[in-house]
PDB file of C-alpha atoms and ligand atoms in Angstrom:
ATOM      1  CA  MET A   1      -4.193  23.592  -9.753  1.00 65.00           C
ATOM      2  CA  HIS A   2      -3.401  20.680  -7.637  1.00 77.00           C
ATOM      3  CA  THR A   3       0.248  19.964  -7.392  1.00 90.00           C
ATOM      4  CA  LEU A   4      -0.277  16.159  -6.201  1.00 97.00           C
ATOM      5  CA  GLY A   5       0.432  13.625  -9.257  1.00 97.00           C
ATOM      6  CA  ARG A   6      -2.332  12.163 -10.818  1.00 98.00           C
ATOM      7  CA  LEU A   7      -0.742   8.510 -11.245  1.00 98.00           C
ATOM      8  CA  HIS A   8      -0.456   6.683  -7.970  1.00 98.00           C
ATOM      9  CA  LEU A   9       1.107   3.344  -7.732  1.00 98.00           C
ATOM     10  CA  VAL A  10       0.103   1.257  -4.501  1.00 98.00           C
ATOM     11  CA  THR A  11       2.451  -1.169  -4.045  1.00 98.00           C
ATOM     12  CA  ASP A  12       1.792  -5.086  -3.894  1.00 96.00           C
ATOM     13  CA  THR A  13       3.636  -6.915  -1.161  1.00 92.00           C
ATOM     14  CA  ARG A  14       1.942 -10.120  -1.928  1.00 88.00           C
ATOM     15  CA  PRO A  15       3.739 -13.136  -2.773  1.00 89.00           C
ATOM     16  CA  GLY A  16       5.850 -13.407  -6.020  1.00 90.00           C
ATOM     17  CA  ARG A  17       5.131  -9.872  -6.876  1.00 93.00           C
ATOM     18  CA  ASP A  18       8.169  -7.743  -7.966  1.00 95.00           C
ATOM     19  CA  VAL A  19       7.672  -4.466  -5.527  1.00 97.00           C
ATOM     20  CA  LEU A  20      10.791  -2.456  -6.811  1.00 98.00           C
ATOM     21  CA  GLY A  21      10.598  -3.698 -10.547  1.00 98.00           C
ATOM     22  CA  VAL A  22       6.927  -2.176 -10.792  1.00 98.00           C
ATOM     23  CA  VAL A  23       7.905   0.820  -8.847  1.00 98.00           C
ATOM     24  CA  GLY A  24      10.773   1.559 -11.283  1.00 98.00           C
ATOM     25  CA  HIS A  25       8.349   1.030 -13.942  1.00 98.00           C
ATOM     26  CA  ALA A  26       5.739   3.280 -13.125  1.00 98.00           C
ATOM     27  CA  LEU A  27       8.239   6.105 -12.035  1.00 98.00           C
ATOM     28  CA  ALA A  28       9.945   5.809 -15.668  1.00 98.00           C
ATOM     29  CA  ALA A  29       6.559   6.219 -17.322  1.00 98.00           C
ATOM     30  CA  GLY A  30       5.520   9.538 -15.335  1.00 98.00           C
ATOM     31  CA  PHE A  31       3.402   8.000 -12.009  1.00 98.00           C
ATOM     32  CA  GLY A  32       4.018  10.929  -9.587  1.00 98.00           C
ATOM     33  CA  VAL A  33       3.295   9.026  -6.624  1.00 98.00           C
ATOM     34  CA  VAL A  34       3.942   5.980  -4.977  1.00 98.00           C
ATOM     35  CA  GLN A  35       2.395   5.030  -1.643  1.00 98.00           C
ATOM     36  CA  VAL A  36       4.083   2.021   0.172  1.00 98.00           C
ATOM     37  CA  ARG A  37       1.400  -0.422   1.029  1.00 98.00           C
ATOM     38  CA  PRO A  38       2.800  -3.290   3.377  1.00 96.00           C
ATOM     39  CA  GLU A  39       0.610  -6.081   3.766  1.00 94.00           C
ATOM     40  CA  ASP A  40      -0.379  -6.756   7.321  1.00 93.00           C
ATOM     41  CA  ALA A  41       1.941  -9.618   7.682  1.00 93.00           C
ATOM     42  CA  VAL A  42       4.578  -7.459   6.590  1.00 95.00           C
ATOM     43  CA  THR A  43       6.757  -6.383   9.747  1.00 97.00           C
ATOM     44  CA  ASP A  44       7.868  -2.813  10.456  1.00 98.00           C
ATOM     45  CA  ARG A  45      11.227  -3.696   9.893  1.00 98.00           C
ATOM     46  CA  GLU A  46      10.495  -4.952   6.760  1.00 97.00           C
ATOM     47  CA  ALA A  47       7.953  -1.875   5.489  1.00 98.00           C
ATOM     48  CA  TYR A  48      10.679   0.574   6.658  1.00 98.00           C
ATOM     49  CA  GLU A  49      13.387  -1.403   4.550  1.00 98.00           C
ATOM     50  CA  LEU A  50      10.848  -1.236   1.681  1.00 98.00           C
ATOM     51  CA  THR A  51      10.021   2.783   2.213  1.00 98.00           C
ATOM     52  CA  VAL A  52      13.592   3.505   2.365  1.00 98.00           C
ATOM     53  CA  ARG A  53      14.209   1.571  -1.091  1.00 98.00           C
ATOM     54  CA  VAL A  54      11.213   3.064  -2.652  1.00 98.00           C
ATOM     55  CA  LEU A  55      11.609   6.574  -1.145  1.00 98.00           C
ATOM     56  CA  ALA A  56      15.032   6.666  -2.662  1.00 98.00           C
ATOM     57  CA  LEU A  57      13.564   5.749  -6.320  1.00 98.00           C
ATOM     58  CA  CYS A  58      10.738   8.479  -5.702  1.00 98.00           C
ATOM     59  CA  ARG A  59      13.538  10.966  -5.183  1.00 98.00           C
ATOM     60  CA  ALA A  60      15.633  10.136  -7.956  1.00 98.00           C
ATOM     61  CA  ALA A  61      12.552  10.361  -9.853  1.00 98.00           C
ATOM     62  CA  GLY A  62      10.889  13.546  -8.399  1.00 97.00           C
ATOM     63  CA  ALA A  63       7.975  11.678  -7.286  1.00 98.00           C
ATOM     64  CA  THR A  64       6.355  11.779  -3.663  1.00 98.00           C
ATOM     65  CA  CYS A  65       6.401   8.986  -1.658  1.00 98.00           C
ATOM     66  CA  LEU A  66       3.651   7.912   0.866  1.00 98.00           C
ATOM     67  CA  VAL A  67       3.129   5.257   3.312  1.00 98.00           C
ATOM     68  CA  ASN A  68      -0.200   3.166   4.064  1.00 98.00           C
ATOM     69  CA  ASP A  69      -1.187   2.924   7.548  1.00 98.00           C
ATOM     70  CA  ARG A  70       1.979   3.019   9.337  1.00 98.00           C
ATOM     71  CA  LEU A  71       2.816   6.739  10.100  1.00 98.00           C
ATOM     72  CA  HIS A  72       5.667   5.904  12.538  1.00 98.00           C
ATOM     73  CA  VAL A  73       7.309   4.302   9.243  1.00 98.00           C
ATOM     74  CA  ALA A  74       6.590   7.339   7.379  1.00 98.00           C
ATOM     75  CA  LEU A  75       8.370   9.630   9.835  1.00 98.00           C
ATOM     76  CA  ALA A  76      11.346   7.286  10.119  1.00 98.00           C
ATOM     77  CA  ALA A  77      11.823   6.833   6.676  1.00 98.00           C
ATOM     78  CA  GLY A  78      11.371  10.769   5.838  1.00 98.00           C
ATOM     79  CA  ALA A  79       8.715   9.934   3.453  1.00 98.00           C
ATOM     80  CA  ASP A  80       6.327  12.853   2.100  1.00 98.00           C
ATOM     81  CA  GLY A  81       3.399  11.430   4.114  1.00 98.00           C
ATOM     82  CA  ALA A  82       0.954   8.795   4.624  1.00 98.00           C
ATOM     83  CA  HIS A  83      -2.823   7.404   4.066  1.00 98.00           C
ATOM     84  CA  VAL A  84      -5.326   6.483   6.681  1.00 98.00           C
ATOM     85  CA  GLY A  85      -8.612   4.729   6.378  1.00 98.00           C
ATOM     86  CA  ALA A  86     -11.200   3.844   9.059  1.00 97.00           C
ATOM     87  CA  ASP A  87      -9.420   1.093  10.777  1.00 97.00           C
ATOM     88  CA  ASP A  88      -6.304   3.632  11.175  1.00 98.00           C
ATOM     89  CA  LEU A  89      -5.727   6.580  13.325  1.00 98.00           C
ATOM     90  CA  PRO A  90      -8.401   9.298  12.941  1.00 98.00           C
ATOM     91  CA  VAL A  91      -7.745  12.033  10.451  1.00 98.00           C
ATOM     92  CA  ALA A  92      -7.141  14.721  13.257  1.00 98.00           C
ATOM     93  CA  ALA A  93      -4.657  12.208  15.034  1.00 98.00           C
ATOM     94  CA  ALA A  94      -2.999  11.287  12.123  1.00 98.00           C
ATOM     95  CA  ARG A  95      -2.556  14.954  11.362  1.00 98.00           C
ATOM     96  CA  ARG A  96      -0.758  15.899  14.939  1.00 98.00           C
ATOM     97  CA  VAL A  97       1.392  12.794  14.241  1.00 98.00           C
ATOM     98  CA  LEU A  98       2.680  13.885  10.842  1.00 98.00           C
ATOM     99  CA  GLY A  99       3.082  17.515  11.418  1.00 98.00           C
ATOM    100  CA  PRO A 100       1.316  20.360   9.589  1.00 97.00           C
ATOM    101  CA  HIS A 101       3.115  20.122   6.780  1.00 96.00           C
ATOM    102  CA  ALA A 102       2.919  15.989   5.342  1.00 98.00           C
ATOM    103  CA  ILE A 103       0.709  15.295   2.766  1.00 98.00           C
ATOM    104  CA  LEU A 104      -2.400  13.056   4.520  1.00 98.00           C
ATOM    105  CA  GLY A 105      -4.601  11.040   2.812  1.00 98.00           C
ATOM    106  CA  ALA A 106      -7.859   9.863   3.997  1.00 98.00           C
ATOM    107  CA  THR A 107     -10.148   7.407   2.661  1.00 98.00           C
ATOM    108  CA  ALA A 108     -13.633   8.581   1.897  1.00 98.00           C
ATOM    109  CA  ARG A 109     -16.565   6.939   0.103  1.00 97.00           C
ATOM    110  CA  ASP A 110     -19.280   9.543   0.383  1.00 98.00           C
ATOM    111  CA  PRO A 111     -19.513  13.486   0.642  1.00 98.00           C
ATOM    112  CA  VAL A 112     -20.309  13.584   4.338  1.00 98.00           C
ATOM    113  CA  THR A 113     -17.072  11.491   5.060  1.00 98.00           C
ATOM    114  CA  ALA A 114     -14.939  13.396   2.932  1.00 98.00           C
ATOM    115  CA  ARG A 115     -16.162  16.995   4.172  1.00 98.00           C
ATOM    116  CA  ARG A 116     -15.158  15.579   7.784  1.00 98.00           C
ATOM    117  CA  ALA A 117     -11.848  14.271   6.739  1.00 98.00           C
ATOM    118  CA  VAL A 118     -10.880  17.488   5.036  1.00 98.00           C
ATOM    119  CA  ALA A 119     -12.072  19.555   8.335  1.00 98.00           C
ATOM    120  CA  ASP A 120      -9.865  17.248  10.168  1.00 98.00           C
ATOM    121  CA  GLY A 121      -6.302  17.542   8.029  1.00 98.00           C
ATOM    122  CA  ALA A 122      -6.533  15.328   5.086  1.00 98.00           C
ATOM    123  CA  THR A 123      -4.997  16.920   1.972  1.00 98.00           C
ATOM    124  CA  TYR A 124      -6.236  14.341  -0.441  1.00 98.00           C
ATOM    125  CA  LEU A 125      -8.915  11.885  -0.185  1.00 98.00           C
ATOM    126  CA  GLY A 126      -8.630   8.075  -1.744  1.00 98.00           C
ATOM    127  CA  VAL A 127     -12.098   7.335  -2.898  1.00 98.00           C
ATOM    128  CA  GLY A 128     -13.486   4.308  -3.694  1.00 96.00           C
ATOM    129  CA  PRO A 129     -14.038   1.301  -4.365  1.00 98.00           C
ATOM    130  CA  ALA A 130     -14.452   2.952  -7.734  1.00 98.00           C
ATOM    131  CA  TYR A 131     -15.152  -0.661  -9.322  1.00 98.00           C
ATOM    132  CA  ALA A 132     -14.790  -4.050  -8.394  1.00 98.00           C
ATOM    133  CA  THR A 133     -11.274  -5.124  -7.273  1.00 98.00           C
ATOM    134  CA  THR A 134     -10.059  -8.695  -6.026  1.00 96.00           C
ATOM    135  CA  THR A 135      -6.766  -6.880  -4.421  1.00 96.00           C
ATOM    136  CA  LYS A 136      -8.655  -5.935  -1.129  1.00 96.00           C
ATOM    137  CA  THR A 137     -11.713  -7.951   0.488  1.00 96.00           C
ATOM    138  CA  GLY A 138     -14.283  -6.941   2.801  1.00 96.00           C
ATOM    139  CA  LEU A 139     -14.905  -3.588   0.605  1.00 98.00           C
ATOM    140  CA  PRO A 140     -18.532  -2.178  -0.024  1.00 97.00           C
ATOM    141  CA  ASP A 141     -19.939  -2.045  -3.349  1.00 97.00           C
ATOM    142  CA  ALA A 142     -18.307  -0.125  -6.320  1.00 98.00           C
ATOM    143  CA  ILE A 143     -19.400   3.371  -6.342  1.00 98.00           C
ATOM    144  CA  GLY A 144     -18.324   3.931 -10.192  1.00 98.00           C
ATOM    145  CA  PRO A 145     -17.443   7.328 -11.827  1.00 98.00           C
ATOM    146  CA  ALA A 146     -20.773   8.656 -10.482  1.00 98.00           C
ATOM    147  CA  GLY A 147     -19.832   8.032  -6.872  1.00 98.00           C
ATOM    148  CA  VAL A 148     -16.537   9.462  -7.183  1.00 98.00           C
ATOM    149  CA  GLY A 149     -17.940  12.527  -8.867  1.00 98.00           C
ATOM    150  CA  ALA A 150     -20.070  12.992  -6.011  1.00 98.00           C
ATOM    151  CA  VAL A 151     -17.334  13.336  -3.869  1.00 98.00           C
ATOM    152  CA  VAL A 152     -15.269  15.657  -6.242  1.00 98.00           C
ATOM    153  CA  SER A 153     -17.962  18.227  -5.795  1.00 97.00           C
ATOM    154  CA  ALA A 154     -18.131  18.012  -2.010  1.00 98.00           C
ATOM    155  CA  VAL A 155     -14.501  19.127  -1.806  1.00 98.00           C
ATOM    156  CA  GLU A 156     -11.781  21.212  -2.765  1.00 97.00           C
ATOM    157  CA  VAL A 157      -9.216  18.834  -2.357  1.00 97.00           C
ATOM    158  CA  PRO A 158      -7.817  16.237  -4.640  1.00 98.00           C
ATOM    159  CA  VAL A 159      -9.550  13.175  -5.264  1.00 98.00           C
ATOM    160  CA  VAL A 160      -7.865  10.009  -5.857  1.00 98.00           C
ATOM    161  CA  ALA A 161     -10.039   7.265  -7.056  1.00 98.00           C
ATOM    162  CA  ILE A 162      -8.959   3.680  -6.261  1.00 98.00           C
ATOM    163  CA  GLY A 163     -10.260   0.261  -6.890  1.00 98.00           C
ATOM    164  CA  GLY A 164     -10.345  -1.863 -10.161  1.00 98.00           C
ATOM    165  CA  VAL A 165      -8.724   1.129 -11.950  1.00 98.00           C
ATOM    166  CA  THR A 166      -7.405  -0.176 -15.553  1.00 98.00           C
ATOM    167  CA  PRO A 167      -6.255   2.385 -18.242  1.00 96.00           C
ATOM    168  CA  ALA A 168      -9.783   2.808 -19.851  1.00 93.00           C
ATOM    169  CA  ARG A 169     -11.303   3.221 -16.177  1.00 97.00           C
ATOM    170  CA  ALA A 170      -9.016   5.763 -15.657  1.00 98.00           C
ATOM    171  CA  ALA A 171     -10.256   7.908 -18.530  1.00 96.00           C
ATOM    172  CA  GLU A 172     -13.772   7.612 -17.101  1.00 97.00           C
ATOM    173  CA  LEU A 173     -12.789   8.532 -13.543  1.00 98.00           C
ATOM    174  CA  PHE A 174     -10.444  11.687 -14.784  1.00 97.00           C
ATOM    175  CA  ALA A 175     -13.720  12.573 -17.059  1.00 96.00           C
ATOM    176  CA  ALA A 176     -15.624  12.297 -13.477  1.00 97.00           C
ATOM    177  CA  GLY A 177     -13.271  14.679 -11.985  1.00 97.00           C
ATOM    178  CA  ALA A 178     -11.042  12.643  -9.998  1.00 98.00           C
ATOM    179  CA  HIS A 179      -7.692  14.563  -9.817  1.00 97.00           C
ATOM    180  CA  ALA A 180      -5.823  11.195 -10.201  1.00 98.00           C
ATOM    181  CA  VAL A 181      -6.036   7.327  -9.758  1.00 98.00           C
ATOM    182  CA  ALA A 182      -4.148   4.741  -7.751  1.00 98.00           C
ATOM    183  CA  VAL A 183      -3.576   1.566  -9.180  1.00 98.00           C
ATOM    184  CA  VAL A 184      -2.311  -2.032  -7.695  1.00 98.00           C
ATOM    185  CA  GLY A 185      -3.403  -4.770  -9.638  1.00 97.00           C
ATOM    186  CA  ALA A 186      -3.401  -3.198 -13.068  1.00 98.00           C
ATOM    187  CA  MET A 187       0.510  -2.748 -12.660  1.00 98.00           C
ATOM    188  CA  SER A 188       1.786  -5.432 -10.037  1.00 97.00           C
ATOM    189  CA  GLY A 189      -0.325  -8.184 -12.029  1.00 96.00           C
ATOM    190  CA  ALA A 190       0.109  -7.098 -15.780  1.00 96.00           C
ATOM    191  CA  PRO A 191       2.206  -9.255 -17.810  1.00 96.00           C
ATOM    192  CA  ASP A 192       4.183  -6.261 -19.042  1.00 97.00           C
ATOM    193  CA  PRO A 193       4.023  -3.548 -16.294  1.00 97.00           C
ATOM    194  CA  ALA A 194       6.248  -0.962 -18.560  1.00 98.00           C
ATOM    195  CA  ALA A 195       3.431  -1.337 -20.998  1.00 98.00           C
ATOM    196  CA  ALA A 196       0.798  -1.098 -18.601  1.00 98.00           C
ATOM    197  CA  ALA A 197       2.343   2.241 -17.370  1.00 98.00           C
ATOM    198  CA  ALA A 198       2.764   3.588 -20.595  1.00 98.00           C
ATOM    199  CA  GLY A 199      -0.903   2.977 -20.894  1.00 98.00           C
ATOM    200  CA  PHE A 200      -1.706   5.087 -17.858  1.00 98.00           C
ATOM    201  CA  ALA A 201       0.650   7.658 -19.138  1.00 98.00           C
ATOM    202  CA  ALA A 202      -1.201   7.770 -22.296  1.00 98.00           C
ATOM    203  CA  VAL A 203      -4.570   8.300 -20.882  1.00 97.00           C
ATOM    204  CA  LEU A 204      -3.420  10.898 -18.414  1.00 97.00           C
ATOM    205  CA  ALA A 205      -2.096  12.716 -21.365  1.00 96.00           C
ATOM    206  CA  ALA A 206      -5.307  12.690 -23.167  1.00 95.00           C
ATOM    207  CA  ALA A 207      -7.547  13.682 -20.101  1.00 93.00           C
ATOM    208  CA  PRO A 208      -9.037  17.050 -20.346  1.00 84.00           C
ATOM    209  CA  PRO A 209      -7.421  19.878 -18.196  1.00 82.00           C
ATOM    210  CA  GLU A 210      -9.205  20.073 -14.641  1.00 87.00           C
ATOM    211  CA  PRO A 211     -11.116  23.261 -14.166  1.00 74.00           C
ATOM    212  CA  ALA A 212      -9.003  25.706 -11.923  1.00 71.00           C
ATOM    213  CA  ARG A 213      -9.892  25.273  -8.293  1.00 67.00           C
TER     214      ARG A 213
HETATM  215  C1  LIG B 301      -5.304   6.319  -2.604  1.00 95.18           C
HETATM  216  C2  LIG B 301      -5.836   5.366  -1.553  1.00 95.18           C
HETATM  217  N1  LIG B 301      -7.410   5.439  -1.324  1.00 95.18           N
HETATM  218  C3  LIG B 301      -7.874   4.741  -0.386  1.00 95.18           C
HETATM  219  C4  LIG B 301      -6.768   3.433   0.094  1.00 95.18           C
HETATM  220  C5  LIG B 301      -7.353   2.751   1.275  1.00 95.18           C
HETATM  221  O1  LIG B 301      -7.000   2.935   2.417  1.00 95.18           O
HETATM  222  P1  LIG B 301      -7.969   1.937   3.794  1.00 95.18           P
HETATM  223  O2  LIG B 301      -9.051   2.316   3.469  1.00 95.18           O
HETATM  224  O3  LIG B 301      -7.244   2.382   4.985  1.00 95.18           O
HETATM  225  O4  LIG B 301      -7.284   0.657   3.284  1.00 95.18           O
HETATM  226  P2  LIG B 301      -5.923  -0.133   3.607  1.00 95.18           P
HETATM  227  O5  LIG B 301      -5.156   0.431   2.181  1.00 95.18           O
HETATM  228  O6  LIG B 301      -5.380   0.422   4.765  1.00 95.18           O
HETATM  229  O7  LIG B 301      -6.442  -1.432   3.796  1.00 95.18           O
HETATM  230  C6  LIG B 301      -5.595   3.420  -0.102  1.00 95.18           C
HETATM  231  N2  LIG B 301      -4.439   2.861   0.746  1.00 95.18           N
HETATM  232  N3  LIG B 301      -5.186   4.667  -0.927  1.00 95.18           N
HETATM  233  C1  LIG B 302      -6.238  -0.590  -1.103  1.00 95.18           C
HETATM  234  C2  LIG B 302      -7.550  -0.509  -1.908  1.00 95.18           C
HETATM  235  N1  LIG B 302      -8.654   0.411  -0.988  1.00 95.18           N
HETATM  236  C3  LIG B 302      -9.582   0.567  -1.840  1.00 95.18           C
HETATM  237  C4  LIG B 302     -10.657   1.172  -1.386  1.00 95.18           C
HETATM  238  O1  LIG B 302     -11.478   1.574  -2.045  1.00 95.18           O
HETATM  239  O2  LIG B 302     -10.620   1.877  -0.002  1.00 95.18           O
HETATM  240  S1  LIG B 302      -9.760  -0.304  -3.260  1.00 95.18           S
HETATM  241  C5  LIG B 302      -8.052  -1.191  -2.918  1.00 95.18           C
HETATM  242  C6  LIG B 302      -7.352  -1.953  -3.454  1.00 95.18           C
HETATM  243  C7  LIG B 302      -7.552  -1.341  -5.066  1.00 95.18           C
HETATM  244  O3  LIG B 302      -6.274  -2.455  -5.725  1.00 95.18           O
HETATM  245  P1  LIG B 302      -6.771  -2.586  -7.405  1.00 95.18           P
HETATM  246  O4  LIG B 302      -6.162  -1.418  -8.262  1.00 95.18           O
HETATM  247  O5  LIG B 302      -6.078  -4.011  -7.544  1.00 95.18           O
HETATM  248  O6  LIG B 302      -8.045  -2.849  -7.725  1.00 95.18           O
HETATM  249 MG1  LIG B 303      -5.736   1.865   6.188  1.00 95.18          MG
END
């Protein structure tokens, strides 16, 4: 049984978004993980201050707080771990920076990359884009539930599906074996984030139990 939460909110620091408000709605609905993902234009000082505030909300809710890309921010703020991808520190280097116990996520879009990331020290994999997304540009084509399932079959660590995830699609991804889903736009762009969060929680409650691993 994997202990990582199964609903991940990834913060949206684009202008006009209510970052902390959305985090609050997600945590209240039972999201177990918040990943702080500052846009590139966000300074380290701002990223650190945001992480400290998100971490406090996570601690109060018993949730996990991760930081995307900026390992020094994760360490300085005392977050639970970090996430790296192809343009960030290599997984093995990130593991050396974070130490042996931190949660370390790595992006993997196929089974070969996934196995290598796990061998290098990743404790979970972010796999996508599951569906088309407008939140991040320059991504390859969507891999769909089947592509996510191919990675699930290749590794023992939890797979977190990301990219275009909505409540309806989350159900498909859980059925394909994803341990968790990670969400940006379906929460931060929702007219009613509390209702959106409740929708994700309802889908998780109805998901089939994971097979013992
Ligand atoms: C859960 C999860 N999966 C994938 C990503 C993407 O990380 P990366 O490929 O490094 O891209 P950026 O998010 O840094 O633009 C993620 N952040 N979280
Ligand atoms: C940050 C990110 N990484 C992806 C990947 O596939 O690696 S997809 C993505 C954006 C996800 O945003 P939304 O939930 O709004 O589609
Ligand atoms: Mg990255």
